Short mmCIF file of C-alpha atoms in Angstrom, two decimals:
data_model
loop_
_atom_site.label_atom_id
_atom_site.label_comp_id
_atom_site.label_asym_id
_atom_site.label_seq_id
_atom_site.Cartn_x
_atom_site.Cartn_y
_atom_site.Cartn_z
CA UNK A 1305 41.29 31.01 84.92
CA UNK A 1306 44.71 29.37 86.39
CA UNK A 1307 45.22 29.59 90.23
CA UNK A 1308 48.17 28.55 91.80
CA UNK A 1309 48.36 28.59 95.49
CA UNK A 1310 52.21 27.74 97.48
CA UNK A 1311 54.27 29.12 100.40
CA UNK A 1312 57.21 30.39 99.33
CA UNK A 1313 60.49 32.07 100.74
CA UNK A 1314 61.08 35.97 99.61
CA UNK A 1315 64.04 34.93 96.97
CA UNK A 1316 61.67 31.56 95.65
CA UNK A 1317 58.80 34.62 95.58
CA UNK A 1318 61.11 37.33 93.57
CA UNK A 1319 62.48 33.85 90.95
CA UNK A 1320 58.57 33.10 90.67
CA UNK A 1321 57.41 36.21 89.62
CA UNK A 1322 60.58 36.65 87.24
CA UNK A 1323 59.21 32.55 86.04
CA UNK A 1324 56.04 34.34 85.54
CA UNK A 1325 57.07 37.25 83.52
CA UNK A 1326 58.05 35.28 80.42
CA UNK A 1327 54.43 33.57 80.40
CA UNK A 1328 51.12 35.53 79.29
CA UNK A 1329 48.01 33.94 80.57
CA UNK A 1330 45.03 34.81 78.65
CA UNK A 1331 42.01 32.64 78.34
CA UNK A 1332 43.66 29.29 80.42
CA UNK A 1333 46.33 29.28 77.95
CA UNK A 1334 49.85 29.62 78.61
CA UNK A 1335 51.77 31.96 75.48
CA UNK A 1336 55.75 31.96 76.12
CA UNK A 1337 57.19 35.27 75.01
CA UNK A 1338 60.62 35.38 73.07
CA UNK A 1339 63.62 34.60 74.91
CA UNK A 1340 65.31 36.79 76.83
CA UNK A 1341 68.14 39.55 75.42
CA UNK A 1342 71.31 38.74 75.67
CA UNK A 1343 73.38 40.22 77.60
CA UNK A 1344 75.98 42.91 75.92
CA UNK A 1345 79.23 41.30 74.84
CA UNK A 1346 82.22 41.74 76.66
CA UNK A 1347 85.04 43.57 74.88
CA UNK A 1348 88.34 43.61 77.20
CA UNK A 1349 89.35 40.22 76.55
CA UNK A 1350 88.95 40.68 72.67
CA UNK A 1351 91.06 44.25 73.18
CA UNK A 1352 93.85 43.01 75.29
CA UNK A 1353 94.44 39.68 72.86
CA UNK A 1354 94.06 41.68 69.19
CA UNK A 1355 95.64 45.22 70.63
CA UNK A 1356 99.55 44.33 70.19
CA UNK A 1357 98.93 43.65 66.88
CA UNK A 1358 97.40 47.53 66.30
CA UNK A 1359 100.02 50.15 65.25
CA UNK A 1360 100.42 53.48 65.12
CA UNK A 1361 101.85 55.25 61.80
CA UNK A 1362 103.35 58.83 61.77
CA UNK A 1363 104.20 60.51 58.72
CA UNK A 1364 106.23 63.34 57.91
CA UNK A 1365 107.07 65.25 54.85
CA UNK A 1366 110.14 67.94 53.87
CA UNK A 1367 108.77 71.31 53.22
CA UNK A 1368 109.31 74.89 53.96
CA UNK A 1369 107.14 77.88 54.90
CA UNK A 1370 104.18 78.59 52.56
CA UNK A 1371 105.69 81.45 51.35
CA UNK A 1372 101.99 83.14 50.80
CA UNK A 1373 101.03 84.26 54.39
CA UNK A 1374 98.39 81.50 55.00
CA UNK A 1375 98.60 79.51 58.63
CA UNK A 1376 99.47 76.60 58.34
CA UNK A 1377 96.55 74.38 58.74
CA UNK A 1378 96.43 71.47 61.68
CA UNK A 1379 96.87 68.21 61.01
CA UNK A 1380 93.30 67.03 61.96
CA UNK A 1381 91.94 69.08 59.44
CA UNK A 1382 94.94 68.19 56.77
CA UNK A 1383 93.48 63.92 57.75
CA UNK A 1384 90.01 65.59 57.25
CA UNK A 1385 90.64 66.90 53.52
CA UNK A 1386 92.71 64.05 52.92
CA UNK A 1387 90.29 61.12 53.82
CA UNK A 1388 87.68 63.05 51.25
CA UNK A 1389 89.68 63.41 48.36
CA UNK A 1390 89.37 67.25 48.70
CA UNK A 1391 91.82 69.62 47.48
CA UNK A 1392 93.66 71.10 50.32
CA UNK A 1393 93.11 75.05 50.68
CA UNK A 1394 96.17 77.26 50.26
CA UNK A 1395 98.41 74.39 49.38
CA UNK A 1396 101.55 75.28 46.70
CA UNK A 1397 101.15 74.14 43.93
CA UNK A 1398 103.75 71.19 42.56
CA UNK A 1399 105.25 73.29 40.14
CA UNK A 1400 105.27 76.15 42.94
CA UNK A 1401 108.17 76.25 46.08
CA UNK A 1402 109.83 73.17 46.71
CA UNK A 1403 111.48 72.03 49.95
CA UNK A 1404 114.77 73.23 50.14
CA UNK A 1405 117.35 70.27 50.38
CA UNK A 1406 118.05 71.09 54.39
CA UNK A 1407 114.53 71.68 54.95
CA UNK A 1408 113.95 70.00 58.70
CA UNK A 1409 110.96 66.95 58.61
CA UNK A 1410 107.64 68.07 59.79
CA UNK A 1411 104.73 65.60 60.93
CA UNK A 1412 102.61 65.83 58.36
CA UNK A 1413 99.49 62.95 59.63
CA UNK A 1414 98.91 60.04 61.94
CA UNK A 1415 96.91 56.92 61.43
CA UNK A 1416 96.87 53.82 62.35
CA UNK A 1417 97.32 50.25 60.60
CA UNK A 1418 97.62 46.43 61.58
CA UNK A 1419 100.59 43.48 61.47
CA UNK A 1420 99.78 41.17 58.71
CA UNK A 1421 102.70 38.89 59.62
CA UNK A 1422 105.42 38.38 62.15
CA UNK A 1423 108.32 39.17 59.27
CA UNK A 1424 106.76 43.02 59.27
CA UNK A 1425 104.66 43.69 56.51
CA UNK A 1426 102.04 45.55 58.10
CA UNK A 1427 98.44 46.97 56.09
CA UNK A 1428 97.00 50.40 56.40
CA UNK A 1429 95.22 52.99 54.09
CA UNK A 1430 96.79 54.42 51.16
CA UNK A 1431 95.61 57.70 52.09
CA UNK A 1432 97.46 57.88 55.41
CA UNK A 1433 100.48 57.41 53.31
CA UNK A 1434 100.27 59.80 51.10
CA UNK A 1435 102.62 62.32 49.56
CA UNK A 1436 104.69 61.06 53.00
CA UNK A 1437 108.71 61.37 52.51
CA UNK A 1438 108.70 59.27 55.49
CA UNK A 1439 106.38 56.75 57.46
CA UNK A 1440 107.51 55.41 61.22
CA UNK A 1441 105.47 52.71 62.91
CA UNK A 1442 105.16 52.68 66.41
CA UNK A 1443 104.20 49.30 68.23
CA UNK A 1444 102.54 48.74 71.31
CA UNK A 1445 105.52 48.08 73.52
CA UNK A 1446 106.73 52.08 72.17
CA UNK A 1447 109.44 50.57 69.77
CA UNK A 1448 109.55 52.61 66.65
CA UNK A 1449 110.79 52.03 63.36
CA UNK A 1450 110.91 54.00 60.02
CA UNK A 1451 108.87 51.58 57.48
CA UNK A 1452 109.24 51.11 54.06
CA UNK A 1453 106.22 51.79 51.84
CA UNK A 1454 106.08 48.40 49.37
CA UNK A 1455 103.21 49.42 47.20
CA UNK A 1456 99.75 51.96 47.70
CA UNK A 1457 96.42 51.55 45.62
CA UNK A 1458 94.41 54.55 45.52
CA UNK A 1459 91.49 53.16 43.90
CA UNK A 1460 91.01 50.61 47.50
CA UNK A 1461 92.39 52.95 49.46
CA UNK A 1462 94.93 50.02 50.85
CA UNK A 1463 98.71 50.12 51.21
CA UNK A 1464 101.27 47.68 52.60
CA UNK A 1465 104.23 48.99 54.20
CA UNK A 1466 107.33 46.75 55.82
CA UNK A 1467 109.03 47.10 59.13
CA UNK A 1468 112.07 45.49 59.46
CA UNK A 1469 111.29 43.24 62.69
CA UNK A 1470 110.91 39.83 63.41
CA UNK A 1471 108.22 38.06 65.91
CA UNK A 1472 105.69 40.27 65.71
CA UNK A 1473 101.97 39.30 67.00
CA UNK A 1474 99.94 39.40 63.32
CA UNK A 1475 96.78 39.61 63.12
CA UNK A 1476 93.88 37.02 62.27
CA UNK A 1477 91.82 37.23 59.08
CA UNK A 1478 88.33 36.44 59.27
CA UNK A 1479 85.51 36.05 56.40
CA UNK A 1480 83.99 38.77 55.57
CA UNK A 1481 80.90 36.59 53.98
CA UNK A 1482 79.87 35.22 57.16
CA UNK A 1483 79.32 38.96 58.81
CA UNK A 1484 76.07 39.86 59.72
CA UNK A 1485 74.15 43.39 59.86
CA UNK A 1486 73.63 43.27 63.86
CA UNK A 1487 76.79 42.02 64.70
CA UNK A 1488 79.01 43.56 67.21
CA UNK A 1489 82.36 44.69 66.15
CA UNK A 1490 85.11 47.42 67.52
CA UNK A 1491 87.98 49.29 65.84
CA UNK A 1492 91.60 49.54 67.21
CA UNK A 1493 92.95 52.79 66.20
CA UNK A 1494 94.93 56.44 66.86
CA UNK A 1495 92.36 58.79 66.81
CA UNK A 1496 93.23 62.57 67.02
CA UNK A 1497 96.64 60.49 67.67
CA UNK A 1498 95.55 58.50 70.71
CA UNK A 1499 97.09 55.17 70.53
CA UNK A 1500 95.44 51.73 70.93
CA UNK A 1501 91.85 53.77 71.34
CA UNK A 1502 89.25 51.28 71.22
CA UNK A 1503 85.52 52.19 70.41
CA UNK A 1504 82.59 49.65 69.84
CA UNK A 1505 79.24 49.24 67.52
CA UNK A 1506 77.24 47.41 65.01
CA UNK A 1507 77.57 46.16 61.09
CA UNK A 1508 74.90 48.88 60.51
CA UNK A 1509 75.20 47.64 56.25
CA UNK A 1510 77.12 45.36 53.99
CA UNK A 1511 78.07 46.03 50.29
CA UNK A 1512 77.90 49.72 50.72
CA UNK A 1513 78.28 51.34 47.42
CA UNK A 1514 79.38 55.19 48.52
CA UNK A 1515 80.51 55.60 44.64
CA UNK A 1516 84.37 54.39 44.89
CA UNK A 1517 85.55 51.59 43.45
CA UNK A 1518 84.86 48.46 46.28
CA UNK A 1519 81.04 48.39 48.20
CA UNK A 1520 81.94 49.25 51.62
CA UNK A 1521 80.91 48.03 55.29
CA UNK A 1522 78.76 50.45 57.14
CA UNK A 1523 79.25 50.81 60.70
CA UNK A 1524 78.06 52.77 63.88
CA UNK A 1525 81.70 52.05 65.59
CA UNK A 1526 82.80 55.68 66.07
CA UNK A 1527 85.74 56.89 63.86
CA UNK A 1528 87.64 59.85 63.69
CA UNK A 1529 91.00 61.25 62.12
CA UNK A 1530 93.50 59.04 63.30
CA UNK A 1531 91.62 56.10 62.96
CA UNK A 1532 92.06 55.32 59.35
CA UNK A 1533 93.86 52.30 58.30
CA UNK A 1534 92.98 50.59 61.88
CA UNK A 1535 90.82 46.84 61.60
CA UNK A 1536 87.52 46.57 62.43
CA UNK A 1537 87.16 43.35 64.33
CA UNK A 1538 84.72 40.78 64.56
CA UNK A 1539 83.87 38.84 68.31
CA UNK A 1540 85.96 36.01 67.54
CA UNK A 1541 89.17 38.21 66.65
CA UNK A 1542 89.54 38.33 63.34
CA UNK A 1543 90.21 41.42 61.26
CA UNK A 1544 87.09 42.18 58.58
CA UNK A 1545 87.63 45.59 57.74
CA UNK A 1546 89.96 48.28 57.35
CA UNK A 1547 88.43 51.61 58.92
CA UNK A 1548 88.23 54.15 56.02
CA UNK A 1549 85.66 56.87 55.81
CA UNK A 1550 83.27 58.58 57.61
CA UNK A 1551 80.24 60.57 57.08
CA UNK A 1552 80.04 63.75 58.27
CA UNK A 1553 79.20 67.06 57.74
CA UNK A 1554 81.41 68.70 60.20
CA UNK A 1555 84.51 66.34 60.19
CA UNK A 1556 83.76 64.83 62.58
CA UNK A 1557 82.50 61.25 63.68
CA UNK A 1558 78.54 61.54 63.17
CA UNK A 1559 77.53 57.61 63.65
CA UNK A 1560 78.60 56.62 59.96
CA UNK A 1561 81.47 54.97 59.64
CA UNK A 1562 82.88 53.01 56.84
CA UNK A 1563 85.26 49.78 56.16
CA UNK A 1564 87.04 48.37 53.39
CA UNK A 1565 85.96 44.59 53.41
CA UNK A 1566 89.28 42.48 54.45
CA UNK A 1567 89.11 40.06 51.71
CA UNK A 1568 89.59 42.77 49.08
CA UNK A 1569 92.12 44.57 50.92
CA UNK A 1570 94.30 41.29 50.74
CA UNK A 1571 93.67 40.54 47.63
CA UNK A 1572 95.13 44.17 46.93
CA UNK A 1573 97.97 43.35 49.68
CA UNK A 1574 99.15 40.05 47.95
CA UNK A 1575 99.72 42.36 44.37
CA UNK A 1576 100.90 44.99 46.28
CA UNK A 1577 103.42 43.01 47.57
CA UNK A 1578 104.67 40.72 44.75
CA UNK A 1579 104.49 43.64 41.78
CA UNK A 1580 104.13 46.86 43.62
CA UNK A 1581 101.73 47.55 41.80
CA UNK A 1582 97.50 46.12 41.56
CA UNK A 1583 96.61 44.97 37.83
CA UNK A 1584 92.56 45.03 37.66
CA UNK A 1585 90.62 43.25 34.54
CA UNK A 1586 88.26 45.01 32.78
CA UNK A 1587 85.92 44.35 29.61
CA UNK A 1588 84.96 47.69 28.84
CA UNK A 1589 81.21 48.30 30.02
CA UNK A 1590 79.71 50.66 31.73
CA UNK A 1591 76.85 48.85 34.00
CA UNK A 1592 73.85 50.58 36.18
CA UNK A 1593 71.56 48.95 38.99
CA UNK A 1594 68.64 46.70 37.39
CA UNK A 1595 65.49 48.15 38.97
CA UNK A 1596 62.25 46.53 40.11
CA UNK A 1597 60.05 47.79 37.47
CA UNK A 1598 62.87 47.16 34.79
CA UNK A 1599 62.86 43.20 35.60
CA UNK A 1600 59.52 42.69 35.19
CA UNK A 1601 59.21 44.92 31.88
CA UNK A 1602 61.99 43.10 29.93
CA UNK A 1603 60.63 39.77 31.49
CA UNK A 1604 63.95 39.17 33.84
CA UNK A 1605 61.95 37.99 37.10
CA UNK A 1606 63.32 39.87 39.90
CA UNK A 1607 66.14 42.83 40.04
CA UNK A 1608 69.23 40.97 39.15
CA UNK A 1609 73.21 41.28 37.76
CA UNK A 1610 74.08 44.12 35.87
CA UNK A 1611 72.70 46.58 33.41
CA UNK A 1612 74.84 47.29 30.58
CA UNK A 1613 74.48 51.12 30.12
CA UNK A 1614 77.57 51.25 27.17
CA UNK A 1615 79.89 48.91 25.64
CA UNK A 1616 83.32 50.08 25.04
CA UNK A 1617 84.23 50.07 20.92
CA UNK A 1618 86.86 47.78 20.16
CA UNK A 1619 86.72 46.67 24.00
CA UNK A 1620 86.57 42.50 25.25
CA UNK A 1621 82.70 43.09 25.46
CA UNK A 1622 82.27 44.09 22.17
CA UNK A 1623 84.67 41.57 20.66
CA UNK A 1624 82.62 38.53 23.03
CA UNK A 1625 79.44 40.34 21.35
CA UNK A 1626 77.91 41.74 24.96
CA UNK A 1627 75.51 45.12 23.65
CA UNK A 1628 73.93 47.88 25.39
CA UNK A 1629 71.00 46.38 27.07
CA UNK A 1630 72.26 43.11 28.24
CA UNK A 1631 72.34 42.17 31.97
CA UNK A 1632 75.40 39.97 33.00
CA UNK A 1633 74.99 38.02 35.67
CA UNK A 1634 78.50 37.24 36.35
CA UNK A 1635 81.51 39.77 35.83
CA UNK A 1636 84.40 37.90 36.93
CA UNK A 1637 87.20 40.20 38.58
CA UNK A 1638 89.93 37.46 37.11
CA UNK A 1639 93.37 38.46 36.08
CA UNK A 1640 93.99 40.27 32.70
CA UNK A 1641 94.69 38.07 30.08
CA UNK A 1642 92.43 35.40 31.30
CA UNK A 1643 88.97 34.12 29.86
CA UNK A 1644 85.55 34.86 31.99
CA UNK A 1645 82.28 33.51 30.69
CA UNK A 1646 79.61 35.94 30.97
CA UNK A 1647 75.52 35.40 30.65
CA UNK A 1648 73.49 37.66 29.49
CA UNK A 1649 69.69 38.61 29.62
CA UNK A 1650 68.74 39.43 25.89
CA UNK A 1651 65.24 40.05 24.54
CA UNK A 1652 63.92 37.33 27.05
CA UNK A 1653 66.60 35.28 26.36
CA UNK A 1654 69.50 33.68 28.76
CA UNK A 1655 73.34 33.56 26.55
CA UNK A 1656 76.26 32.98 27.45
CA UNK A 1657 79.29 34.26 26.17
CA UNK A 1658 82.96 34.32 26.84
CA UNK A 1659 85.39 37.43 26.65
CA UNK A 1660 89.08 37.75 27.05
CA UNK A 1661 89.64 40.22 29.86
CA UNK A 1662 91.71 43.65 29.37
CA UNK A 1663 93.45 45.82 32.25
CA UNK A 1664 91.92 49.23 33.23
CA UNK A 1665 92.83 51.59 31.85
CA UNK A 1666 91.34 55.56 31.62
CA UNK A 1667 88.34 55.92 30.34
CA UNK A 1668 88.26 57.22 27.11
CA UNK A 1669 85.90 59.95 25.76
CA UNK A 1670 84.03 59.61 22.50
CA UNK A 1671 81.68 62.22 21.01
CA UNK A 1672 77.84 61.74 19.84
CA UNK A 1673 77.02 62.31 16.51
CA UNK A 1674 74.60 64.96 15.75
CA UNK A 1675 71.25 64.58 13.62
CA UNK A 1676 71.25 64.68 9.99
CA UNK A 1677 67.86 63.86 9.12
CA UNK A 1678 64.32 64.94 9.85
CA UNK A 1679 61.41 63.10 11.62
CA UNK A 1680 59.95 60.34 9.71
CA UNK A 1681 57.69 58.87 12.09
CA UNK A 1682 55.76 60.34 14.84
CA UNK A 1683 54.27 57.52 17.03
CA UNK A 1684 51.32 59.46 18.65
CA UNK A 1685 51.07 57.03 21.17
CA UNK A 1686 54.16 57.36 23.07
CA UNK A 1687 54.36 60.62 21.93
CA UNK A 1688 58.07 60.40 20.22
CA UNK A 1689 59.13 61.16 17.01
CA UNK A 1690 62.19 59.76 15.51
CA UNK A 1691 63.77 59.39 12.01
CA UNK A 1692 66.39 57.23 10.66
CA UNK A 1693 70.51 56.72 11.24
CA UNK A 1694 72.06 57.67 8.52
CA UNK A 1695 75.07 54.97 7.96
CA UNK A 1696 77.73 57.60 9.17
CA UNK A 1697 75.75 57.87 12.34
CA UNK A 1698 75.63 54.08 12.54
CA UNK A 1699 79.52 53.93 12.21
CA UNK A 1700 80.23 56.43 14.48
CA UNK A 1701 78.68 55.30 17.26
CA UNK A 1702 79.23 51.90 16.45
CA UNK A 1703 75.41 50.74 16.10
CA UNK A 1704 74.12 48.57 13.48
CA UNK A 1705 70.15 49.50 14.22
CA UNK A 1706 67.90 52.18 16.02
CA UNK A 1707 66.34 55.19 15.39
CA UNK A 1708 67.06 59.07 16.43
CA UNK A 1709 64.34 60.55 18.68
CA UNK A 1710 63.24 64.29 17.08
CA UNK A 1711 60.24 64.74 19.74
CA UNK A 1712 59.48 63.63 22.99
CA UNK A 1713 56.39 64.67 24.59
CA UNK A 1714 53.75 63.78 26.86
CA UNK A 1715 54.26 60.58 28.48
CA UNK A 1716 57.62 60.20 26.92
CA UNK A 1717 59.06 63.46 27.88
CA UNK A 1718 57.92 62.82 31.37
CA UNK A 1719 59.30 59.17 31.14
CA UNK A 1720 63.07 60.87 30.46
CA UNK A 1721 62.96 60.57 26.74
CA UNK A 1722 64.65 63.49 25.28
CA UNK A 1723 65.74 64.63 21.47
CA UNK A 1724 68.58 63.48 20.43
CA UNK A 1725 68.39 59.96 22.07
CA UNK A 1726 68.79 56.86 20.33
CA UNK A 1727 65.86 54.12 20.53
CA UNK A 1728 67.72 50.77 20.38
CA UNK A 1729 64.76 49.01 21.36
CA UNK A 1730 60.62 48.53 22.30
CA UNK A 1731 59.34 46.23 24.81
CA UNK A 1732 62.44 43.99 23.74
CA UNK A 1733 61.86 44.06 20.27
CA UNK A 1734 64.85 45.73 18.64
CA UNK A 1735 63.93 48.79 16.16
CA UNK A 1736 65.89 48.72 12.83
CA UNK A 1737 63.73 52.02 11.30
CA UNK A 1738 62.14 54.90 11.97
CA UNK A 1739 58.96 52.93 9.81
CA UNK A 1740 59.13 49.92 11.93
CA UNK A 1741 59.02 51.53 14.94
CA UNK A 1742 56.02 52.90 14.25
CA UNK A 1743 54.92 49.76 13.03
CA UNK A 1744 55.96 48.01 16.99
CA UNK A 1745 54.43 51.09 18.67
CA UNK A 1746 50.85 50.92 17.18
CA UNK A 1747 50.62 47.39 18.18
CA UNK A 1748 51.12 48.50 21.98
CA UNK A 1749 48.55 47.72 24.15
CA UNK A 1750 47.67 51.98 25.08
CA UNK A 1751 46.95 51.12 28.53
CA UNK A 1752 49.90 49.69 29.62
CA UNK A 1753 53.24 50.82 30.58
CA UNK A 1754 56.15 49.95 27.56
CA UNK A 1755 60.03 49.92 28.09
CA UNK A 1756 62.06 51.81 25.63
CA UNK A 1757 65.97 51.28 25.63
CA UNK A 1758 67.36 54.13 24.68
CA UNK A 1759 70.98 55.30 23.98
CA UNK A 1760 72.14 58.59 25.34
CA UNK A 1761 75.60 59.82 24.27
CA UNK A 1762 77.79 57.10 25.74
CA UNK A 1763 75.67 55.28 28.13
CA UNK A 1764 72.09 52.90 27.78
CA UNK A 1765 69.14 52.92 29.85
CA UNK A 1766 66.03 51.36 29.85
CA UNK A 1767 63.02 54.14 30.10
CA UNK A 1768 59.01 52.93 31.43
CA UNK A 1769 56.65 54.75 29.29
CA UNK A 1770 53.69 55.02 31.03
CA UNK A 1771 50.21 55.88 29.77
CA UNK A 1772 48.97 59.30 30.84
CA UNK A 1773 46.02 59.35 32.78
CA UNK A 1774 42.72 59.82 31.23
#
């Protein structure tokens, strides 16, 4: 037991006890609890500094009346279809009415975008821009001027568009690697048209893969139509994001926000505004996520890099030799042209190869050949029965081993394994016939799981096989 015993004044009473509150006595001993929260940041210094250097962009587009009866539909809802990638309900169709040559300009969106330098280049999304005959930015001070689009890139969903004015306030850059989940950031935007709106929150997630082409930032900071193309600012000022998407099933803002990270937008920004244009490399793979359970079957460690689902025939992988099954750990994004040295995981096995990268291009489509033969080996085991490639099915899709599956039951079929895939390899031994695999499979030990890497029309995946219980 501690006693203290003083006289103290009312306010040295009320700072005592508050003294007291961050100690726990228990047992004569003295436990300090953690320090106390910080207080919540202060955001009207960071608005009034970064806000000049917000802008507003209006677009509008030459058309004429539908022609089919529909209402036209309002532009919140037109920023809502757009910012999805949705097809736009009772829209003409291209080849349908055109605007007549005296047709007057109608707004047809607003967003919102951000001075990249004082000469007038100024970055937004390339979806605000879109299908616009003609975009006017508005600056803080209510100047307006009719912009000229240099270059849009749908896959980042980032455009650059110039102004011609001189001594504007530009924005500051930050680094997008030194952003934390936790950290407070706000966005500087037009929603629903407002101007210079600014709303607050949290780097809920970094790296967000939503499915499009760059991993996103996830926010809290509420977005809405209007918003897109605005930055999403860190404390100190600097621009990290461009505000992009949303989730929501209604439209509208439902605490998921998304932002395109800055240092990709200006690497697309720099392209965009040499060539017009943004020239990607590619070296023709298809890659999936390497999973927990996967690393530790193929004897990789921990989850890490890239698994190689198909390799592209004819493509830089195939010409470095990189095959179905590998796991590169580095995939540079380097210019076309250029040479990238890649290291793969093979058969427990570190290699490193090099490969000349291509520019994307579409994807091109290439059929599976069907069976020709009939089982020739049923592994009871694994419960999969396969037979032979027949040298035409080797050349057509570009294998030199594996075998055809025929059956798949039990622990297989629940495993994923269906007819008609290829088995490429078992437990990291590659299978060159239907006899040898049976020969690999009755060496398995029955009781525990095995990894099969199979081949499924275009793509590779490994499949865990694991023993049904007795």
């Amino acid at each position: 037991m501690i006693t203290m015993q003083t006289t103290v004044t009312s306010a040295a009473r009320r700072s005592f006890v508050v003294a007291l509150a961050g100690l726990v006595v228990a047992a004569g001993t003295f436990v300090s609890t953690p320090a106390r929260a910080q207080a919540l940041p202060e955001f009207a210094d960071l608005a009034e500094r970064v806000g000049p250097a917000v802008v507003n962009i209006r677009t509008t587009e030459r058309r004429t009346a539908r022609g089919n009866g529909m209402p036209e539909m309002d532009e919140d809802m037109l920023e809502f279809f757009r910012r999805f990638g949705l097809p736009i309900p009772n829209q003409p169709s291209p080849r349908g009415q055109r605007p007549q040559p005296d047709a007057e300009p109608q707004q047809r969106g607003v967003g919102s975008g951000f001075i990249l330098g004082a000469d007038g280049y100024v970055m937004t999304n390339a979806h605000v821009i879109d299908g616009a005959d003609e975009v006017f930015v508005t600056l803080t001070d209510k100047r307006e001027f009719k912009a000229r689009v240099v270059g849009a890139d749908r896959r980042s969903d980032v455009a650059l568009v110039k102004i011609e004015a001189s001594g504007l306030p530009p924005v500051r850059i930050g680094d997008v690697n030194r952003l934390r989940v936790g950290e407070w950031v706000i966005a500087i935007g037009s929603p629903f048209g407002l101007e210079n709106t600014v709303t607050a929150g949290i780097v809920s997630a970094k790296a967000r893969d939503t499915g499009e082409f760059l991993p996103l930032i996830q926010t809290d900071v509420a977005i809405n139509p209007g918003n897109s193309g605005g930055p999403l600012i860190n404390m100190r000022g600097e621009v990290v994001g461009i505000n992009s998407q949303i989730y929501s099933r209604s439209g509208g803002y439902m605490g998921i926000s998304f932002a395109i990270p800055i240092d990709e937008a200006t690497r697309v920004a720099e392209q965009l505004k040499t060539t017009g244009r943004v020239s990607r490399g590619r070296i023709g793979v298809s890659i999936d996520q390497v999973t927990k359970d996967v690393a530790e079957s193929i004897g990789l460690g921990k989850p890490t890099g890239a698994l190689v689902r198909s390799v592209e025939a004819g493509g830089p992988a195939e010409k470095a030799g990189i095959e179905s099954g590998d796991l590169p750990r580095i995939v540079g994004g380097v210019k076309p042209g250029s040479k990238s040295t890649v290291q793969v995981f093979r058969r427990g096995a570190y290699k490193d190869l090099t490969v000349i990268v291509a520019e994307v291009e579409p994807d091109r489509v290439r059929r599976t050949a069907e069976a020709e033969t009939k089982p020739q080996a049923v592994a009871g085991t694994l419960g999969i029965g396969v037979s032979d490639l027949s040298e035409a099915q080797k050349r057509e899709l570009k294998l030199k081993s594996g075998v055809r599956v025929e059956v798949a039951e039990g622990a297989a079929a629940r495993a994923g394994v269906r007819e008609g895939d290829v088995i490429l390899s078992v437990d990291n031994t590659e299978i060159t016939s239907a006899r040898q695999f049976e020969s690999v499979v009755a060496k398995l030990d029955k009781s525990r799981a095995v990894t099969v890497l199979v081949r499924r029309g275009d793509t590779v995946n490994f499949l865990i096989i694991r023993p049904l219980p007795r």
